[in-house]
Amino acid sequence: MKKFLTFTFLIFFLQLAVVAQQAQRPDPQPAPETKENFKLGVAGYTFHKFDLQTTLETLKRCDVHYLCIKDFHLPIESTDEEIAAFHAKCAEYGVKGYAVGPLYMRSKEDIDKYFEYAKRVGVNTIVGVPNYDLLPYVEEKVKEYGFFYAIHLHGPDIDIYQDADEVWEKTKDLDPRMGMCLDIGHDTRNGKDPVADLKKYHSRVFDIHLKDVTGTTKLGYSVEVGRGIINFPAFVKMMREVNYTGVISLEHERNMDNPFMGIAESIGYFRAMIVATR
């Protein structure tokens, strides 16, 4: 009888242990980019029809922690108190503003204003689009402030800085902190290969805009990442090969009145590529 009771209790406790083990569901895995040298972010222009609150809520849902700040979320004329409040709000959602821009610079006054703005915001990278003739003055400011200056390329939509080749040609003899924001969608729409361009120009790539497009000409347009023609497995591998340590930020330019599903799809696809290419 004693052996029977001992055996019964043993079975009972084993069953409890099995039930308890089954009840311990695993925690969510960290974002795939956590183990990479690069970081995943979002370009503020993605939310140009939405306020900062909506932007931060979306980033939190997507587990994204880096934001390139646009001036419609933090105006150029912001006071120091307003800038501090902006950063505090971002911190509530686990988000860091890592750069400002794109900012279009058409005069020396613009350049002075925007460099001082970046200094007050507390970032060390400006994504900018200066007139060609202003590049020497931008270089002066880069040396004065110690900032990185990433020229945003725009493909065939505007007449200046259409692709990575052009930005390289315009900056290769200037201060090494002057380079590009490699917009892989616009680069592709100008007939270029962003994978090859990252390999060639990585020493001057200080920011990357993540997007996908449907074609290699101006007729191509933005789609959710993974639905276009860009070779993302190759691009992720190239970021590792060149040891890109900056941010690659989604700049979603589709269904901008209601972009949220496209944002989530694009971030999810890109993260899948990070895992699949390891």
PDB file of C-alpha atoms in Angstrom:
ATOM      1  CA  MET A   1       0.000   0.000   0.000  1.00  0.00           C
ATOM      2  CA  LYS A   2       2.824   2.380   0.918  1.00  0.00           C
ATOM      3  CA  LYS A   3       4.570   1.717  -2.404  1.00  0.00           C
ATOM      4  CA  PHE A   4       1.324   2.318  -4.250  1.00  0.00           C
ATOM      5  CA  LEU A   5       0.814   5.712  -2.553  1.00  0.00           C
ATOM      6  CA  THR A   6       4.405   6.707  -3.263  1.00  0.00           C
ATOM      7  CA  PHE A   7       3.987   5.766  -6.905  1.00  0.00           C
ATOM      8  CA  THR A   8       0.685   7.667  -7.129  1.00  0.00           C
ATOM      9  CA  PHE A   9       2.191  10.835  -5.654  1.00  0.00           C
ATOM     10  CA  LEU A  10       5.165  10.533  -8.020  1.00  0.00           C
ATOM     11  CA  ILE A  11       2.878  10.334 -11.046  1.00  0.00           C
ATOM     12  CA  PHE A  12       0.842  13.282  -9.743  1.00  0.00           C
ATOM     13  CA  PHE A  13       3.883  15.528  -9.319  1.00  0.00           C
ATOM     14  CA  LEU A  14       5.260  14.521 -12.701  1.00  0.00           C
ATOM     15  CA  GLN A  15       1.960  15.534 -14.282  1.00  0.00           C
ATOM     16  CA  LEU A  16       2.083  18.873 -12.457  1.00  0.00           C
ATOM     17  CA  ALA A  17       5.625  19.436 -13.709  1.00  0.00           C
ATOM     18  CA  VAL A  18       4.575  18.710 -17.292  1.00  0.00           C
ATOM     19  CA  VAL A  19       1.602  21.086 -17.023  1.00  0.00           C
ATOM     20  CA  ALA A  20       3.785  23.819 -15.501  1.00  0.00           C
ATOM     21  CA  GLN A  21       6.377  23.379 -18.232  1.00  0.00           C
ATOM     22  CA  GLN A  22       3.726  23.620 -20.920  1.00  0.00           C
ATOM     23  CA  ALA A  23       2.372  26.787 -19.279  1.00  0.00           C
ATOM     24  CA  GLN A  24       5.743  28.565 -19.562  1.00  0.00           C
ATOM     25  CA  ARG A  25       5.381  30.069 -22.999  1.00  0.00           C
ATOM     26  CA  PRO A  26       8.589  31.419 -24.528  1.00  0.00           C
ATOM     27  CA  ASP A  27       9.181  35.159 -24.593  1.00  0.00           C
ATOM     28  CA  PRO A  28       9.202  36.986 -27.951  1.00  0.00           C
ATOM     29  CA  GLN A  29      12.557  36.951 -29.683  1.00  0.00           C
ATOM     30  CA  PRO A  30      14.466  40.246 -29.984  1.00  0.00           C
ATOM     31  CA  ALA A  31      14.286  42.073 -33.294  1.00  0.00           C
ATOM     32  CA  PRO A  32      16.592  40.382 -35.841  1.00  0.00           C
ATOM     33  CA  GLU A  33      18.706  43.514 -36.318  1.00  0.00           C
ATOM     34  CA  THR A  34      19.674  43.404 -32.617  1.00  0.00           C
ATOM     35  CA  LYS A  35      22.644  41.193 -33.489  1.00  0.00           C
ATOM     36  CA  GLU A  36      23.714  43.269 -36.502  1.00  0.00           C
ATOM     37  CA  ASN A  37      26.096  46.226 -36.675  1.00  0.00           C
ATOM     38  CA  PHE A  38      23.491  48.275 -38.530  1.00  0.00           C
ATOM     39  CA  LYS A  39      20.237  49.566 -37.040  1.00  0.00           C
ATOM     40  CA  LEU A  40      16.703  49.616 -38.448  1.00  0.00           C
ATOM     41  CA  GLY A  41      14.825  52.904 -38.318  1.00  0.00           C
ATOM     42  CA  VAL A  42      12.134  54.930 -40.024  1.00  0.00           C
ATOM     43  CA  ALA A  43      12.494  58.160 -41.994  1.00  0.00           C
ATOM     44  CA  GLY A  44      10.176  60.840 -40.663  1.00  0.00           C
ATOM     45  CA  TYR A  45       8.805  61.625 -44.133  1.00  0.00           C
ATOM     46  CA  THR A  46       6.928  58.310 -43.934  1.00  0.00           C
ATOM     47  CA  PHE A  47       4.586  60.057 -41.483  1.00  0.00           C
ATOM     48  CA  HIS A  48       4.306  63.464 -43.132  1.00  0.00           C
ATOM     49  CA  LYS A  49       0.501  63.287 -42.858  1.00  0.00           C
ATOM     50  CA  PHE A  50       0.554  62.251 -39.197  1.00  0.00           C
ATOM     51  CA  ASP A  51       1.592  63.816 -35.916  1.00  0.00           C
ATOM     52  CA  LEU A  52       4.428  62.751 -33.649  1.00  0.00           C
ATOM     53  CA  GLN A  53       2.134  60.789 -31.350  1.00  0.00           C
ATOM     54  CA  THR A  54       0.918  58.546 -34.177  1.00  0.00           C
ATOM     55  CA  THR A  55       4.467  58.189 -35.447  1.00  0.00           C
ATOM     56  CA  LEU A  56       5.815  57.021 -32.112  1.00  0.00           C
ATOM     57  CA  GLU A  57       2.913  54.667 -31.457  1.00  0.00           C
ATOM     58  CA  THR A  58       3.525  53.031 -34.835  1.00  0.00           C
ATOM     59  CA  LEU A  59       7.257  52.676 -34.233  1.00  0.00           C
ATOM     60  CA  LYS A  60       6.603  51.074 -30.859  1.00  0.00           C
ATOM     61  CA  ARG A  61       4.191  48.544 -32.375  1.00  0.00           C
ATOM     62  CA  CYS A  62       6.814  47.687 -34.981  1.00  0.00           C
ATOM     63  CA  ASP A  63       9.620  47.508 -32.380  1.00  0.00           C
ATOM     64  CA  VAL A  64      11.617  50.198 -34.201  1.00  0.00           C
ATOM     65  CA  HIS A  65      13.783  52.529 -32.118  1.00  0.00           C
ATOM     66  CA  TYR A  66      15.376  55.044 -34.515  1.00  0.00           C
ATOM     67  CA  LEU A  67      13.762  58.019 -36.252  1.00  0.00           C
ATOM     68  CA  CYS A  68      15.215  60.460 -38.768  1.00  0.00           C
ATOM     69  CA  ILE A  69      13.586  63.716 -37.653  1.00  0.00           C
ATOM     70  CA  LYS A  70      11.610  65.823 -40.119  1.00  0.00           C
ATOM     71  CA  ASP A  71      10.918  69.461 -39.378  1.00  0.00           C
ATOM     72  CA  PHE A  72       7.134  68.988 -39.459  1.00  0.00           C
ATOM     73  CA  HIS A  73       7.551  66.924 -36.275  1.00  0.00           C
ATOM     74  CA  LEU A  74      10.168  69.232 -34.752  1.00  0.00           C
ATOM     75  CA  PRO A  75      10.034  72.685 -36.401  1.00  0.00           C
ATOM     76  CA  ILE A  76      13.250  74.532 -37.199  1.00  0.00           C
ATOM     77  CA  GLU A  77      12.213  77.380 -34.900  1.00  0.00           C
ATOM     78  CA  SER A  78      11.685  75.096 -31.898  1.00  0.00           C
ATOM     79  CA  THR A  79      12.911  76.409 -28.563  1.00  0.00           C
ATOM     80  CA  ASP A  80      15.327  74.469 -26.395  1.00  0.00           C
ATOM     81  CA  GLU A  81      12.393  73.560 -24.158  1.00  0.00           C
ATOM     82  CA  GLU A  82      10.401  72.234 -27.121  1.00  0.00           C
ATOM     83  CA  ILE A  83      13.385  70.206 -28.304  1.00  0.00           C
ATOM     84  CA  ALA A  84      13.810  68.712 -24.840  1.00  0.00           C
ATOM     85  CA  ALA A  85      10.101  67.856 -24.743  1.00  0.00           C
ATOM     86  CA  PHE A  86      10.404  66.201 -28.163  1.00  0.00           C
ATOM     87  CA  HIS A  87      13.253  63.965 -27.006  1.00  0.00           C
ATOM     88  CA  ALA A  88      11.420  63.131 -23.793  1.00  0.00           C
ATOM     89  CA  LYS A  89       8.356  62.119 -25.785  1.00  0.00           C
ATOM     90  CA  CYS A  90      10.455  59.915 -28.058  1.00  0.00           C
ATOM     91  CA  ALA A  91      12.124  58.312 -25.048  1.00  0.00           C
ATOM     92  CA  GLU A  92       8.708  57.345 -23.643  1.00  0.00           C
ATOM     93  CA  TYR A  93       8.319  55.100 -26.695  1.00  0.00           C
ATOM     94  CA  GLY A  94      11.900  53.850 -26.754  1.00  0.00           C
ATOM     95  CA  VAL A  95      12.739  55.928 -29.830  1.00  0.00           C
ATOM     96  CA  LYS A  96      15.867  57.972 -30.531  1.00  0.00           C
ATOM     97  CA  GLY A  97      16.083  60.735 -33.124  1.00  0.00           C
ATOM     98  CA  TYR A  98      19.398  59.976 -34.820  1.00  0.00           C
ATOM     99  CA  ALA A  99      19.505  62.574 -37.624  1.00  0.00           C
ATOM    100  CA  VAL A 100      17.541  65.451 -39.151  1.00  0.00           C
ATOM    101  CA  GLY A 101      16.277  65.773 -42.701  1.00  0.00           C
ATOM    102  CA  PRO A 102      16.041  65.702 -45.564  1.00  0.00           C
ATOM    103  CA  LEU A 103      16.525  69.470 -45.476  1.00  0.00           C
ATOM    104  CA  TYR A 104      16.695  71.451 -48.717  1.00  0.00           C
ATOM    105  CA  MET A 105      19.387  74.132 -48.722  1.00  0.00           C
ATOM    106  CA  ARG A 106      19.118  76.847 -51.347  1.00  0.00           C
ATOM    107  CA  SER A 107      21.239  79.565 -49.729  1.00  0.00           C
ATOM    108  CA  LYS A 108      24.010  80.099 -47.209  1.00  0.00           C
ATOM    109  CA  GLU A 109      21.360  81.345 -44.813  1.00  0.00           C
ATOM    110  CA  ASP A 110      19.570  78.001 -45.110  1.00  0.00           C
ATOM    111  CA  ILE A 111      22.786  76.150 -44.377  1.00  0.00           C
ATOM    112  CA  ASP A 112      23.555  78.298 -41.333  1.00  0.00           C
ATOM    113  CA  LYS A 113      20.033  77.811 -40.015  1.00  0.00           C
ATOM    114  CA  TYR A 114      19.923  74.046 -40.522  1.00  0.00           C
ATOM    115  CA  PHE A 115      23.349  73.323 -39.074  1.00  0.00           C
ATOM    116  CA  GLU A 116      22.467  75.304 -35.976  1.00  0.00           C
ATOM    117  CA  TYR A 117      19.140  73.449 -35.817  1.00  0.00           C
ATOM    118  CA  ALA A 118      20.932  70.078 -35.905  1.00  0.00           C
ATOM    119  CA  LYS A 119      23.285  71.235 -33.166  1.00  0.00           C
ATOM    120  CA  ARG A 120      20.403  72.290 -30.928  1.00  0.00           C
ATOM    121  CA  VAL A 121      18.549  69.037 -31.619  1.00  0.00           C
ATOM    122  CA  GLY A 122      21.658  67.133 -30.561  1.00  0.00           C
ATOM    123  CA  VAL A 123      22.334  64.954 -33.606  1.00  0.00           C
ATOM    124  CA  ASN A 124      25.558  64.615 -35.579  1.00  0.00           C
ATOM    125  CA  THR A 125      24.099  63.777 -38.993  1.00  0.00           C
ATOM    126  CA  ILE A 126      22.210  65.992 -41.430  1.00  0.00           C
ATOM    127  CA  VAL A 127      20.420  64.518 -44.430  1.00  0.00           C
ATOM    128  CA  GLY A 128      20.441  67.396 -46.877  1.00  0.00           C
ATOM    129  CA  VAL A 129      19.949  68.513 -50.455  1.00  0.00           C
ATOM    130  CA  PRO A 130      22.145  71.568 -51.152  1.00  0.00           C
ATOM    131  CA  ASN A 131      22.498  73.412 -54.437  1.00  0.00           C
ATOM    132  CA  TYR A 132      25.682  72.399 -56.247  1.00  0.00           C
ATOM    133  CA  ASP A 133      27.265  75.824 -55.839  1.00  0.00           C
ATOM    134  CA  LEU A 134      26.807  75.633 -52.066  1.00  0.00           C
ATOM    135  CA  LEU A 135      28.846  72.460 -51.565  1.00  0.00           C
ATOM    136  CA  PRO A 136      32.047  74.349 -50.614  1.00  0.00           C
ATOM    137  CA  TYR A 137      30.103  76.254 -47.966  1.00  0.00           C
ATOM    138  CA  VAL A 138      28.552  73.023 -46.675  1.00  0.00           C
ATOM    139  CA  GLU A 139      32.080  71.643 -46.377  1.00  0.00           C
ATOM    140  CA  GLU A 140      33.077  74.650 -44.258  1.00  0.00           C
ATOM    141  CA  LYS A 141      30.167  73.976 -41.936  1.00  0.00           C
ATOM    142  CA  VAL A 142      30.946  70.259 -41.725  1.00  0.00           C
ATOM    143  CA  LYS A 143      34.443  71.145 -40.549  1.00  0.00           C
ATOM    144  CA  GLU A 144      33.120  73.760 -38.131  1.00  0.00           C
ATOM    145  CA  TYR A 145      30.447  71.561 -36.531  1.00  0.00           C
ATOM    146  CA  GLY A 146      32.026  68.127 -36.953  1.00  0.00           C
ATOM    147  CA  PHE A 147      28.824  66.716 -38.466  1.00  0.00           C
ATOM    148  CA  PHE A 148      28.272  64.060 -41.101  1.00  0.00           C
ATOM    149  CA  TYR A 149      26.415  65.411 -44.111  1.00  0.00           C
ATOM    150  CA  ALA A 150      24.442  62.832 -46.110  1.00  0.00           C
ATOM    151  CA  ILE A 151      23.146  64.106 -49.455  1.00  0.00           C
ATOM    152  CA  HIS A 152      19.798  62.530 -50.232  1.00  0.00           C
ATOM    153  CA  LEU A 153      19.657  61.223 -53.799  1.00  0.00           C
ATOM    154  CA  HIS A 154      16.328  61.479 -55.598  1.00  0.00           C
ATOM    155  CA  GLY A 155      16.516  59.432 -58.791  1.00  0.00           C
ATOM    156  CA  PRO A 156      15.010  60.868 -61.983  1.00  0.00           C
ATOM    157  CA  ASP A 157      12.423  63.006 -60.169  1.00  0.00           C
ATOM    158  CA  ILE A 158      14.677  66.065 -59.805  1.00  0.00           C
ATOM    159  CA  ASP A 159      17.654  67.364 -61.766  1.00  0.00           C
ATOM    160  CA  ILE A 160      20.276  67.145 -59.023  1.00  0.00           C
ATOM    161  CA  TYR A 161      21.742  64.226 -57.070  1.00  0.00           C
ATOM    162  CA  GLN A 162      19.898  61.587 -59.051  1.00  0.00           C
ATOM    163  CA  ASP A 163      21.955  58.584 -57.978  1.00  0.00           C
ATOM    164  CA  ALA A 164      24.914  57.390 -55.945  1.00  0.00           C
ATOM    165  CA  ASP A 165      27.393  57.934 -58.792  1.00  0.00           C
ATOM    166  CA  GLU A 166      26.510  61.618 -58.945  1.00  0.00           C
ATOM    167  CA  VAL A 167      26.724  62.186 -55.199  1.00  0.00           C
ATOM    168  CA  TRP A 168      30.095  60.442 -55.143  1.00  0.00           C
ATOM    169  CA  GLU A 169      31.430  62.607 -57.962  1.00  0.00           C
ATOM    170  CA  LYS A 170      30.275  65.756 -56.178  1.00  0.00           C
ATOM    171  CA  THR A 171      31.725  64.830 -52.773  1.00  0.00           C
ATOM    172  CA  LYS A 172      34.743  62.551 -53.317  1.00  0.00           C
ATOM    173  CA  ASP A 173      37.225  65.447 -53.115  1.00  0.00           C
ATOM    174  CA  LEU A 174      35.500  67.142 -50.183  1.00  0.00           C
ATOM    175  CA  ASP A 175      35.707  66.456 -46.459  1.00  0.00           C
ATOM    176  CA  PRO A 176      35.278  62.698 -45.841  1.00  0.00           C
ATOM    177  CA  ARG A 177      32.290  63.434 -43.615  1.00  0.00           C
ATOM    178  CA  MET A 178      30.391  64.539 -46.713  1.00  0.00           C
ATOM    179  CA  GLY A 179      28.655  61.709 -48.528  1.00  0.00           C
ATOM    180  CA  MET A 180      25.220  60.295 -49.200  1.00  0.00           C
ATOM    181  CA  CYS A 181      21.957  59.061 -47.886  1.00  0.00           C
ATOM    182  CA  LEU A 182      21.675  56.066 -50.204  1.00  0.00           C
ATOM    183  CA  ASP A 183      18.008  55.904 -51.159  1.00  0.00           C
ATOM    184  CA  ILE A 184      17.978  52.446 -52.693  1.00  0.00           C
ATOM    185  CA  GLY A 185      14.611  52.968 -54.381  1.00  0.00           C
ATOM    186  CA  HIS A 186      15.535  56.197 -56.140  1.00  0.00           C
ATOM    187  CA  ASP A 187      18.955  54.793 -57.054  1.00  0.00           C
ATOM    188  CA  THR A 188      17.216  51.834 -58.703  1.00  0.00           C
ATOM    189  CA  ARG A 189      14.762  54.099 -60.548  1.00  0.00           C
ATOM    190  CA  ASN A 190      17.740  55.876 -62.085  1.00  0.00           C
ATOM    191  CA  GLY A 191      18.964  52.606 -63.580  1.00  0.00           C
ATOM    192  CA  LYS A 192      21.581  51.867 -60.926  1.00  0.00           C
ATOM    193  CA  ASP A 193      22.265  48.850 -58.701  1.00  0.00           C
ATOM    194  CA  PRO A 194      22.145  49.815 -55.009  1.00  0.00           C
ATOM    195  CA  VAL A 195      24.004  46.650 -54.001  1.00  0.00           C
ATOM    196  CA  ALA A 196      26.933  47.540 -56.244  1.00  0.00           C
ATOM    197  CA  ASP A 197      26.749  51.193 -55.216  1.00  0.00           C
ATOM    198  CA  LEU A 198      26.903  50.340 -51.525  1.00  0.00           C
ATOM    199  CA  LYS A 199      29.986  48.248 -52.210  1.00  0.00           C
ATOM    200  CA  LYS A 200      31.667  51.028 -54.215  1.00  0.00           C
ATOM    201  CA  TYR A 201      30.781  53.981 -52.038  1.00  0.00           C
ATOM    202  CA  HIS A 202      30.296  52.549 -48.542  1.00  0.00           C
ATOM    203  CA  SER A 203      32.944  54.849 -47.066  1.00  0.00           C
ATOM    204  CA  ARG A 204      30.651  57.784 -47.900  1.00  0.00           C
ATOM    205  CA  VAL A 205      27.280  56.203 -47.055  1.00  0.00           C
ATOM    206  CA  PHE A 206      26.093  57.754 -43.785  1.00  0.00           C
ATOM    207  CA  ASP A 207      22.392  56.884 -43.984  1.00  0.00           C
ATOM    208  CA  ILE A 208      20.242  54.522 -46.059  1.00  0.00           C
ATOM    209  CA  HIS A 209      16.605  54.890 -47.067  1.00  0.00           C
ATOM    210  CA  LEU A 210      14.867  51.540 -47.321  1.00  0.00           C
ATOM    211  CA  LYS A 211      12.177  51.141 -49.966  1.00  0.00           C
ATOM    212  CA  ASP A 212      11.241  48.973 -52.932  1.00  0.00           C
ATOM    213  CA  VAL A 213      10.238  50.001 -56.452  1.00  0.00           C
ATOM    214  CA  THR A 214       8.679  48.437 -59.539  1.00  0.00           C
ATOM    215  CA  GLY A 215      11.134  49.501 -62.235  1.00  0.00           C
ATOM    216  CA  THR A 216      14.489  50.952 -63.244  1.00  0.00           C
ATOM    217  CA  THR A 217      13.157  54.163 -64.810  1.00  0.00           C
ATOM    218  CA  LYS A 218      11.031  57.123 -63.778  1.00  0.00           C
ATOM    219  CA  LEU A 219       7.981  54.963 -64.547  1.00  0.00           C
ATOM    220  CA  GLY A 220       8.860  52.780 -61.566  1.00  0.00           C
ATOM    221  CA  TYR A 221       7.089  53.619 -58.329  1.00  0.00           C
ATOM    222  CA  SER A 222       7.330  52.776 -54.643  1.00  0.00           C
ATOM    223  CA  VAL A 223       5.759  49.601 -53.274  1.00  0.00           C
ATOM    224  CA  GLU A 224       5.973  47.671 -50.030  1.00  0.00           C
ATOM    225  CA  VAL A 225       9.421  46.207 -49.425  1.00  0.00           C
ATOM    226  CA  GLY A 226       9.558  42.779 -51.037  1.00  0.00           C
ATOM    227  CA  ARG A 227       6.978  43.511 -53.745  1.00  0.00           C
ATOM    228  CA  GLY A 228       9.336  45.222 -56.168  1.00  0.00           C
ATOM    229  CA  ILE A 229      12.555  44.403 -57.971  1.00  0.00           C
ATOM    230  CA  ILE A 230      15.301  45.178 -55.443  1.00  0.00           C
ATOM    231  CA  ASN A 231      17.450  42.219 -54.397  1.00  0.00           C
ATOM    232  CA  PHE A 232      17.165  42.494 -50.625  1.00  0.00           C
ATOM    233  CA  PRO A 233      19.051  39.311 -49.699  1.00  0.00           C
ATOM    234  CA  ALA A 234      22.034  40.636 -51.650  1.00  0.00           C
ATOM    235  CA  PHE A 235      21.673  44.095 -50.119  1.00  0.00           C
ATOM    236  CA  VAL A 236      21.611  42.781 -46.546  1.00  0.00           C
ATOM    237  CA  LYS A 237      24.669  40.648 -47.262  1.00  0.00           C
ATOM    238  CA  MET A 238      26.447  43.689 -48.688  1.00  0.00           C
ATOM    239  CA  MET A 239      25.687  45.757 -45.583  1.00  0.00           C
ATOM    240  CA  ARG A 240      27.472  43.070 -43.592  1.00  0.00           C
ATOM    241  CA  GLU A 241      30.324  42.782 -46.087  1.00  0.00           C
ATOM    242  CA  VAL A 242      31.134  46.509 -45.931  1.00  0.00           C
ATOM    243  CA  ASN A 243      30.392  46.622 -42.179  1.00  0.00           C
ATOM    244  CA  TYR A 244      27.744  49.314 -42.453  1.00  0.00           C
ATOM    245  CA  THR A 245      27.200  50.583 -38.905  1.00  0.00           C
ATOM    246  CA  GLY A 246      24.618  53.291 -39.541  1.00  0.00           C
ATOM    247  CA  VAL A 247      20.841  53.227 -39.723  1.00  0.00           C
ATOM    248  CA  ILE A 248      18.763  51.877 -42.591  1.00  0.00           C
ATOM    249  CA  SER A 249      15.456  53.716 -42.353  1.00  0.00           C
ATOM    250  CA  LEU A 250      12.215  52.774 -44.048  1.00  0.00           C
ATOM    251  CA  GLU A 251      10.906  55.654 -46.146  1.00  0.00           C
ATOM    252  CA  HIS A 252       7.482  54.351 -47.085  1.00  0.00           C
ATOM    253  CA  GLU A 253       5.913  56.293 -49.962  1.00  0.00           C
ATOM    254  CA  ARG A 254       2.811  54.288 -50.805  1.00  0.00           C
ATOM    255  CA  ASN A 255      -0.788  54.772 -49.612  1.00  0.00           C
ATOM    256  CA  MET A 256       0.441  57.643 -47.492  1.00  0.00           C
ATOM    257  CA  ASP A 257      -3.036  58.524 -46.222  1.00  0.00           C
ATOM    258  CA  ASN A 258      -3.106  55.111 -44.540  1.00  0.00           C
ATOM    259  CA  PRO A 259       0.401  53.633 -44.661  1.00  0.00           C
ATOM    260  CA  PHE A 260       0.339  51.511 -41.526  1.00  0.00           C
ATOM    261  CA  MET A 261      -0.145  48.036 -42.997  1.00  0.00           C
ATOM    262  CA  GLY A 262       2.485  48.785 -45.627  1.00  0.00           C
ATOM    263  CA  ILE A 263       4.916  49.955 -42.961  1.00  0.00           C
ATOM    264  CA  ALA A 264       4.435  46.778 -40.930  1.00  0.00           C
ATOM    265  CA  GLU A 265       4.700  44.573 -44.025  1.00  0.00           C
ATOM    266  CA  SER A 266       7.894  46.289 -45.174  1.00  0.00           C
ATOM    267  CA  ILE A 267       9.605  46.104 -41.803  1.00  0.00           C
ATOM    268  CA  GLY A 268       8.552  42.481 -41.377  1.00  0.00           C
ATOM    269  CA  TYR A 269       9.868  41.514 -44.802  1.00  0.00           C
ATOM    270  CA  PHE A 270      13.192  43.250 -44.260  1.00  0.00           C
ATOM    271  CA  ARG A 271      13.631  41.573 -40.911  1.00  0.00           C
ATOM    272  CA  ALA A 272      12.909  38.221 -42.530  1.00  0.00           C
ATOM    273  CA  MET A 273      15.724  38.936 -44.985  1.00  0.00           C
ATOM    274  CA  ILE A 274      18.077  39.631 -42.088  1.00  0.00           C
ATOM    275  CA  VAL A 275      17.318  36.195 -40.641  1.00  0.00           C
ATOM    276  CA  ALA A 276      17.258  34.349 -43.968  1.00  0.00           C
ATOM    277  CA  THR A 277      20.700  35.616 -45.013  1.00  0.00           C
ATOM    278  CA  ARG A 278      22.586  34.657 -41.865  1.00  0.00           C
TER     279      ARG A 278
END
